[in-house]
CSV table of C-alpha atoms in Angstrom, one decimal:
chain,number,residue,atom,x,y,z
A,1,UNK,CA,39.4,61.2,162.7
A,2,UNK,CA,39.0,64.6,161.4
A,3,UNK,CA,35.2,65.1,160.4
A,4,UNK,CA,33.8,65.2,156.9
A,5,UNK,CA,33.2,68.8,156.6
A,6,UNK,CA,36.5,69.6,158.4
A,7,UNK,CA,37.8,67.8,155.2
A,8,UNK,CA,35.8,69.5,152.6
A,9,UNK,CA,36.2,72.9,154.1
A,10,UNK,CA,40.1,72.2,153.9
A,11,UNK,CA,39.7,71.5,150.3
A,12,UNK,CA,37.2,74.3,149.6
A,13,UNK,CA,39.8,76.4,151.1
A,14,UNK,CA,42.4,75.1,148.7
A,15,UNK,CA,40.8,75.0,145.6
A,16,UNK,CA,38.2,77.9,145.8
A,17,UNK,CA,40.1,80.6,148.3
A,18,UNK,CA,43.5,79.4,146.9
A,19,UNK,CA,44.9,78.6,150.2
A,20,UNK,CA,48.7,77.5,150.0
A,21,UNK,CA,52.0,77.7,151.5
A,22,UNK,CA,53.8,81.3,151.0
A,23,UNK,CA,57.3,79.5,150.9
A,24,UNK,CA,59.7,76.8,152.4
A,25,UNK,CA,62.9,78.4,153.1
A,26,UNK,CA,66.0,76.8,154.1
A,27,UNK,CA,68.4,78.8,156.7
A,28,UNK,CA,72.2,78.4,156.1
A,29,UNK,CA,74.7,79.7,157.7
A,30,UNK,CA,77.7,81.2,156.2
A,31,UNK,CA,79.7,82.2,159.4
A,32,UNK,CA,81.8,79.1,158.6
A,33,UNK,CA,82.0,80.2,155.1
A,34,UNK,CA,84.5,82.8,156.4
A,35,UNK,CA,88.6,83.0,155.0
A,36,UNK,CA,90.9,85.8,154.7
A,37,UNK,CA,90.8,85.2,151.1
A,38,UNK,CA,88.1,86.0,149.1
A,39,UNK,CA,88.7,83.4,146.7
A,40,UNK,CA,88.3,80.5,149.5
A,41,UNK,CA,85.6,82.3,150.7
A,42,UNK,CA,83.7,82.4,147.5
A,43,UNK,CA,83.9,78.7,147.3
A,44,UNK,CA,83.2,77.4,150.0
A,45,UNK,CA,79.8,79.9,150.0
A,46,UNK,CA,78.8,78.1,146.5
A,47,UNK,CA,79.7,74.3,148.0
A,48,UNK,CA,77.9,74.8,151.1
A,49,UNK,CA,74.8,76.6,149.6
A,50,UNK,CA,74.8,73.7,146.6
A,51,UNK,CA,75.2,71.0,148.8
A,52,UNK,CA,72.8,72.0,152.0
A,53,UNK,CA,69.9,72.7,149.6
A,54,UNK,CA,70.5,70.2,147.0
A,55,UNK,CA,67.4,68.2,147.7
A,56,UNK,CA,64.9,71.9,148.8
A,57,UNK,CA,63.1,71.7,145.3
A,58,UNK,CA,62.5,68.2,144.8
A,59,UNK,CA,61.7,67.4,148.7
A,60,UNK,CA,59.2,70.8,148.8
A,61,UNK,CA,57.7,69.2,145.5
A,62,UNK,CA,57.0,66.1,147.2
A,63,UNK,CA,55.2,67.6,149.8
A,64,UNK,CA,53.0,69.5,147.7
A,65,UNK,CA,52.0,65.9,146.1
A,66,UNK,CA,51.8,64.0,149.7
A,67,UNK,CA,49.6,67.4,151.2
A,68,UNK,CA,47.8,68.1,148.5
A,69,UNK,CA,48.4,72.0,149.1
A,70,UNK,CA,50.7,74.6,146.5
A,71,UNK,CA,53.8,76.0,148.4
A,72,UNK,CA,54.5,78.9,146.4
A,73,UNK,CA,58.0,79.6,146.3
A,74,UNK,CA,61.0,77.8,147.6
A,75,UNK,CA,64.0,80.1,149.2
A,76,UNK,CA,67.5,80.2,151.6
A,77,UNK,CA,68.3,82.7,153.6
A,78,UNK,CA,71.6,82.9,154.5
A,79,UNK,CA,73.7,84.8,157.3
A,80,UNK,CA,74.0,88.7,156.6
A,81,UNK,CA,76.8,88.2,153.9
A,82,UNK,CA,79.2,91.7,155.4
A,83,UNK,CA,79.6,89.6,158.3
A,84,UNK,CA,81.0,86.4,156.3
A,85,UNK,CA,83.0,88.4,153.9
A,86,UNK,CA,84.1,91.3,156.7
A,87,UNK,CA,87.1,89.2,157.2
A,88,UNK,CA,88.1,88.5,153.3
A,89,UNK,CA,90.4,91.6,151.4
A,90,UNK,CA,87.6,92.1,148.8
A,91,UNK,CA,86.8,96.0,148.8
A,92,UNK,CA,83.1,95.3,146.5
A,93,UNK,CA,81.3,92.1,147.8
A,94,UNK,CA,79.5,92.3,144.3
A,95,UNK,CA,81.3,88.7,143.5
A,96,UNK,CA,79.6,88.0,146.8
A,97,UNK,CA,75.8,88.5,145.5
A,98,UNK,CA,77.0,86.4,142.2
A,99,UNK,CA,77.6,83.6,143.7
A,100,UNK,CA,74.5,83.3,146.0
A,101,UNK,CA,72.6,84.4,142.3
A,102,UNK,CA,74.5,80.9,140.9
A,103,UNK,CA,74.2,79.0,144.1
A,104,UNK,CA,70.4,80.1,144.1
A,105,UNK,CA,70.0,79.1,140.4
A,106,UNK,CA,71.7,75.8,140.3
A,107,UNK,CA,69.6,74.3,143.7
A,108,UNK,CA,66.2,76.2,141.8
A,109,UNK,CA,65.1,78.2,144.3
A,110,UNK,CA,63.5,81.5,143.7
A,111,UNK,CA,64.9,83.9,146.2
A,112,UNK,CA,68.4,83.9,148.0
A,113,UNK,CA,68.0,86.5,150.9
A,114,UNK,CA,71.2,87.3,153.2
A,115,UNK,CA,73.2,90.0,151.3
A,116,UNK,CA,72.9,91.6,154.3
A,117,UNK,CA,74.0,94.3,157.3
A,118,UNK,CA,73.0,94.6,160.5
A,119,UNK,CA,74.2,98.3,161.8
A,120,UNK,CA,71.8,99.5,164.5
A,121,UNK,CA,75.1,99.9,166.6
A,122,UNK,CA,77.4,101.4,164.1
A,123,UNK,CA,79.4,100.4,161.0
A,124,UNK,CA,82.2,97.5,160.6
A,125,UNK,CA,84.7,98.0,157.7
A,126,UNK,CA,82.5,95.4,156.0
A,127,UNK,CA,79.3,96.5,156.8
A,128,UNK,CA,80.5,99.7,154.6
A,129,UNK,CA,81.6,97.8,152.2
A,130,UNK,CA,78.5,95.5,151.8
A,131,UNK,CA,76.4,98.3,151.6
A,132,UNK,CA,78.5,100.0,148.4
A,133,UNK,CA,78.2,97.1,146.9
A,134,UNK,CA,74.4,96.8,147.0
A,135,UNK,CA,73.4,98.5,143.8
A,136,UNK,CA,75.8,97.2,141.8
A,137,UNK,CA,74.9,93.6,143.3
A,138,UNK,CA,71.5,93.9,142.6
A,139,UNK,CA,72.0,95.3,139.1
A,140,UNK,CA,74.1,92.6,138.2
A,141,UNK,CA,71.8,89.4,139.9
A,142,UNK,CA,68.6,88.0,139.3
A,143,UNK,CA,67.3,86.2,142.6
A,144,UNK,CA,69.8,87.6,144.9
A,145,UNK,CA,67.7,90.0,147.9
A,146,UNK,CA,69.4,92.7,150.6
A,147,UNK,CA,68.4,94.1,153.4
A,148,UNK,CA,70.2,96.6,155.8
A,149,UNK,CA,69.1,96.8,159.4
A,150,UNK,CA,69.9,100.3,160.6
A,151,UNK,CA,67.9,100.4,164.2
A,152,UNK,CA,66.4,98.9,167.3
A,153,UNK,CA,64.5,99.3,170.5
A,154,UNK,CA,68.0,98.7,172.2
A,155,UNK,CA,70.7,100.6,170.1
A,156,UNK,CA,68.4,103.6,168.4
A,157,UNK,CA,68.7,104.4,165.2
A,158,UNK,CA,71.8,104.7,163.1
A,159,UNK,CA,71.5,108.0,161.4
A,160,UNK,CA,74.3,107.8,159.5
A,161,UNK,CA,72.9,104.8,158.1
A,162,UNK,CA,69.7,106.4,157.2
A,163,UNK,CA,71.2,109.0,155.4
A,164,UNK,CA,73.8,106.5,153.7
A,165,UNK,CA,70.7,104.1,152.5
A,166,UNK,CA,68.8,107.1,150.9
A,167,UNK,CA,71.5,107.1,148.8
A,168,UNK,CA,71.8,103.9,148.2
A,169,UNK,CA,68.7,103.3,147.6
A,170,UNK,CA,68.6,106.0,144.7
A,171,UNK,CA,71.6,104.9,142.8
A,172,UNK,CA,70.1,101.1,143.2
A,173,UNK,CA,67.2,102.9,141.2
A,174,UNK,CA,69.9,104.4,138.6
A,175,UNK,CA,71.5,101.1,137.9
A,176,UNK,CA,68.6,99.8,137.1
A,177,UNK,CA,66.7,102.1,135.5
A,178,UNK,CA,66.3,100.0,132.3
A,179,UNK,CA,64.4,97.7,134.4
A,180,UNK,CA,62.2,100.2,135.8
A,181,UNK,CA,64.1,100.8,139.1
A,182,UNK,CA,63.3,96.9,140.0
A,183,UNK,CA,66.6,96.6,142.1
A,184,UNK,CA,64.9,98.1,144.8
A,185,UNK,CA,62.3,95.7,144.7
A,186,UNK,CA,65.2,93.4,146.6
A,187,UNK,CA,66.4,95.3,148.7
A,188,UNK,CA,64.8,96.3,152.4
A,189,UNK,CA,65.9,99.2,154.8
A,190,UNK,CA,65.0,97.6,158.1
A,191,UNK,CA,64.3,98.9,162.0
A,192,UNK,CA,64.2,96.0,164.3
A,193,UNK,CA,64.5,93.5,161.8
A,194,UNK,CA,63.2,90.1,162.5
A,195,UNK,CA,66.0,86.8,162.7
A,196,UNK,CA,65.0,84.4,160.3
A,197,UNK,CA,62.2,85.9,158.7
A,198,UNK,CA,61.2,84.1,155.9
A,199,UNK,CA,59.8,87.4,154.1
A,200,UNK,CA,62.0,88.7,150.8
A,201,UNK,CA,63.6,91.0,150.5
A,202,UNK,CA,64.2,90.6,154.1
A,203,UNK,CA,64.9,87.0,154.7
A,204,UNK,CA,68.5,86.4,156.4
A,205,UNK,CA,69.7,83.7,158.1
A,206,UNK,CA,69.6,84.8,162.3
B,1,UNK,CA,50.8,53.6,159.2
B,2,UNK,CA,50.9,56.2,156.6
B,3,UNK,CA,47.4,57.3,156.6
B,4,UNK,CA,45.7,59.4,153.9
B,5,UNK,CA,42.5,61.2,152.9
B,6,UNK,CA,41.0,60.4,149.9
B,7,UNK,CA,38.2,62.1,148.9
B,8,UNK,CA,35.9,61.7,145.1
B,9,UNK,CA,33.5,64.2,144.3
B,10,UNK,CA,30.9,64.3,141.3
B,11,UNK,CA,27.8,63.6,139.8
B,12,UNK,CA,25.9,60.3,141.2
B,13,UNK,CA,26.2,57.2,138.9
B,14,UNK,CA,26.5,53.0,139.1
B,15,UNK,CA,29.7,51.8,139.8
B,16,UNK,CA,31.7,54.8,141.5
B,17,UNK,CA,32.5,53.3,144.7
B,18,UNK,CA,33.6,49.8,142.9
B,19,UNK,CA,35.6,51.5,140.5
B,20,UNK,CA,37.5,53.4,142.9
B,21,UNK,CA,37.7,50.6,145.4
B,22,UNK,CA,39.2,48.5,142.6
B,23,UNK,CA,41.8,51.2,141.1
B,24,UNK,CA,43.1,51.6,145.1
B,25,UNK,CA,43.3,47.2,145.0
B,26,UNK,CA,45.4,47.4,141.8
B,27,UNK,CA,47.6,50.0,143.9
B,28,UNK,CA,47.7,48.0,147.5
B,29,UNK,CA,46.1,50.7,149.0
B,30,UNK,CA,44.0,49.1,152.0
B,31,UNK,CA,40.7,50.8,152.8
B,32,UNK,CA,40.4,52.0,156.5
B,33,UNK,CA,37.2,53.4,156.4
B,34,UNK,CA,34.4,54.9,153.8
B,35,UNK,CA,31.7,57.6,154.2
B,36,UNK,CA,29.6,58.3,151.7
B,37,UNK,CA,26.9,60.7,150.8
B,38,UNK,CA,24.7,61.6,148.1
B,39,UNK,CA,23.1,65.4,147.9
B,40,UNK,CA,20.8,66.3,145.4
B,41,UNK,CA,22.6,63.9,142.5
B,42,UNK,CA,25.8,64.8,143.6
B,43,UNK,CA,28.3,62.0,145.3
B,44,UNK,CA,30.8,62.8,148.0
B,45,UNK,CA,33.0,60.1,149.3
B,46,UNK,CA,35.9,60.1,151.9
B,47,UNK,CA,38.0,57.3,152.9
B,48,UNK,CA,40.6,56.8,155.3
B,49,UNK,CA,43.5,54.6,153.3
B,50,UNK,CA,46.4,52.9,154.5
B,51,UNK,CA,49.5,53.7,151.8
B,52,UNK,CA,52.0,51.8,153.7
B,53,UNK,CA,52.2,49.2,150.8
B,54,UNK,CA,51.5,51.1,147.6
B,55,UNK,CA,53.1,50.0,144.5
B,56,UNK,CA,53.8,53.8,143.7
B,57,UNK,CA,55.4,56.6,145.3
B,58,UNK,CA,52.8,58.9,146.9
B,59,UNK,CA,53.1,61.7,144.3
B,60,UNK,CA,52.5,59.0,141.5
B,61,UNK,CA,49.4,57.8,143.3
B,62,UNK,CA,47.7,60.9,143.7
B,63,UNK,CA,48.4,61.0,139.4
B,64,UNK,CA,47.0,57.7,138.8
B,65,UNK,CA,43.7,58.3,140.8
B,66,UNK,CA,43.7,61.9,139.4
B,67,UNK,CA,43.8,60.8,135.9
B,68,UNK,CA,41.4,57.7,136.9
B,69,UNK,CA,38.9,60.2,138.4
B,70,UNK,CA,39.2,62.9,135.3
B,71,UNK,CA,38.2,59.8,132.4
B,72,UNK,CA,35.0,59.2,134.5
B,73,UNK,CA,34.0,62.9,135.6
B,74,UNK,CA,35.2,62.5,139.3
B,75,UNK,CA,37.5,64.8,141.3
B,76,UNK,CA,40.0,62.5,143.0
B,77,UNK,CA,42.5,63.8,145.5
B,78,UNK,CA,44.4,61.9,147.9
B,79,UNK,CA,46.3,63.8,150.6
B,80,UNK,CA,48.1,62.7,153.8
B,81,UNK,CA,45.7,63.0,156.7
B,82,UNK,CA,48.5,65.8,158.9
B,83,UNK,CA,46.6,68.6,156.6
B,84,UNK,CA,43.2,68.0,158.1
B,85,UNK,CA,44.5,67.4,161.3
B,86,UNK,CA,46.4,70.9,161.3
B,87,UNK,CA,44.0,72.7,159.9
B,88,UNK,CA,41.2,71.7,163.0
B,89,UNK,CA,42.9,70.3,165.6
B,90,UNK,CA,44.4,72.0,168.1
């Protein structure tokens, strides 16, 4: 049995230093999401996002009863979306970010991370395309977070990347200048980013 | 066995540890084990409860003994016992 004081310093640490949970987040993977048509795509994305997490709100709210200890936010991460659509005809993946916005909104979670590229080694036709679509997507969603990955120990850096990001991550600012820039507050220009990191923007599914 | 922790914290007065004792009857709760101490007027009391029967779902429990403890002054919490044991145990 745990000893009295272990107890109250738990709760101490709880109620005075406001100890909690950061987040629960729930990995999916989308690679099976994958159809030549965007279309198919699209759906199955929203089915298997809606299905998979349908119980992540309710189940994490349970376990801050059972515990006794606040998780802050509940969140999927799902697999770097350029690879998933890469393979559909869509030239803007913008529809892309939408439905992991709806998907996001309809299970209640508060983050969707995943709109993602990983292109320490160089650009696929959907990798460029993803990354075109970013300030648009953001502009456009509410819970929706990107991140591009553009170098590692291994492969270097990817200074086409850099360069292409700066500008990217300028005209994110522009489109959403009424909201004080705030699109780039979802969006992460990684080096040696981590698999399945929990962390927004940067959560994506490994 | 679903264990929990609960723990009631508060000023010192007669019938506390009945009260309680009786709320957790009225649930099926089963009382493991009690310690109790009294600093300067103020009551701290941990039990180990068994939950495996309750009437109510754990989250409802931890309402009922919430509310119980706010009428009378108390703090009341009820938590399953894995927190303590991850928080000091290695």
């Amino acid at each position: 049995m745990v000893s009295q004081n272990n107890i109250l310093d738990t709760i101490r640490m709880i109620d005075k230093e406001h100890l909690d949970i950061r987040t629960v987040t729930m990995g999916i993977s989308l690679l099976d999401c994958a159809s030549e048509s965007a279309a198919r795509s699209l759906a199955r994305i929203y089915d298997k996002i809606t299905k998979k997490a349908e119980y992540l709100v309710r189940v994490g709210t349970q376990i801050e009863q059972e515990f006794g200890i606040p998780i802050v936010n509940k969140r999927i991460a799902v697999s770097p979306v350029a690879l998933v659509a890469g393979s559909t005809e869509a030239e803007d993946y913008t529809d892309f970010a939408k439905v992991l916005d709806k998907a996001g909104k309809e299970c209640g979670v508060d983050f969707v991370g995943g709109f993602s590229a990983l292109v320490q080694k160089g650009f696929t036709p959907g990798d460029r395309k993803l990354i075109a679509s970013i300030p648009r997507a953001l502009a456009e969603t509410d819970i929706v977070c990107s991140s591009v990955n553009v170098g590692s120990t291994r492969a270097g850096i990817n200074m086409d990347a850099v360069a292409l990001m700066g500008r990217i991550i300028k005209e994110t600012a522009d489109r959403t200048a009424d909201k004080s820039g705030f699109g780039n507050a979802k969006l992460v220009t990684f080096c040696n980013a981590v698999e399945d990191n929990p962390f927004m923007a940067g959560a994506f599914h490994g | 066995m679903k264990k929990a922790i609960l723990t009631v914290l508060g000023h010192d007065r007669v019938g506390i540890i009945a009260g309680v004792c009786g709320c957790l009857a009225e649930q099926n709760v089963n009382v493991l084990d009690i310690s109790q101490t009294i600093l300067d007027g103020y009551f701290t009391m941990m039990m180990v409860v068994d939950v495996d029967q309750a009437v109510l779902p754990f989250g409802e429990l931890a309402q009922v003994l919430k509310a119980y403890g706010e009428e009378r002054a108390l703090t009341i919490r009820i938590q399953r016992t894995d927190i303590f044991d991850a928080m000091h145990k290695l």
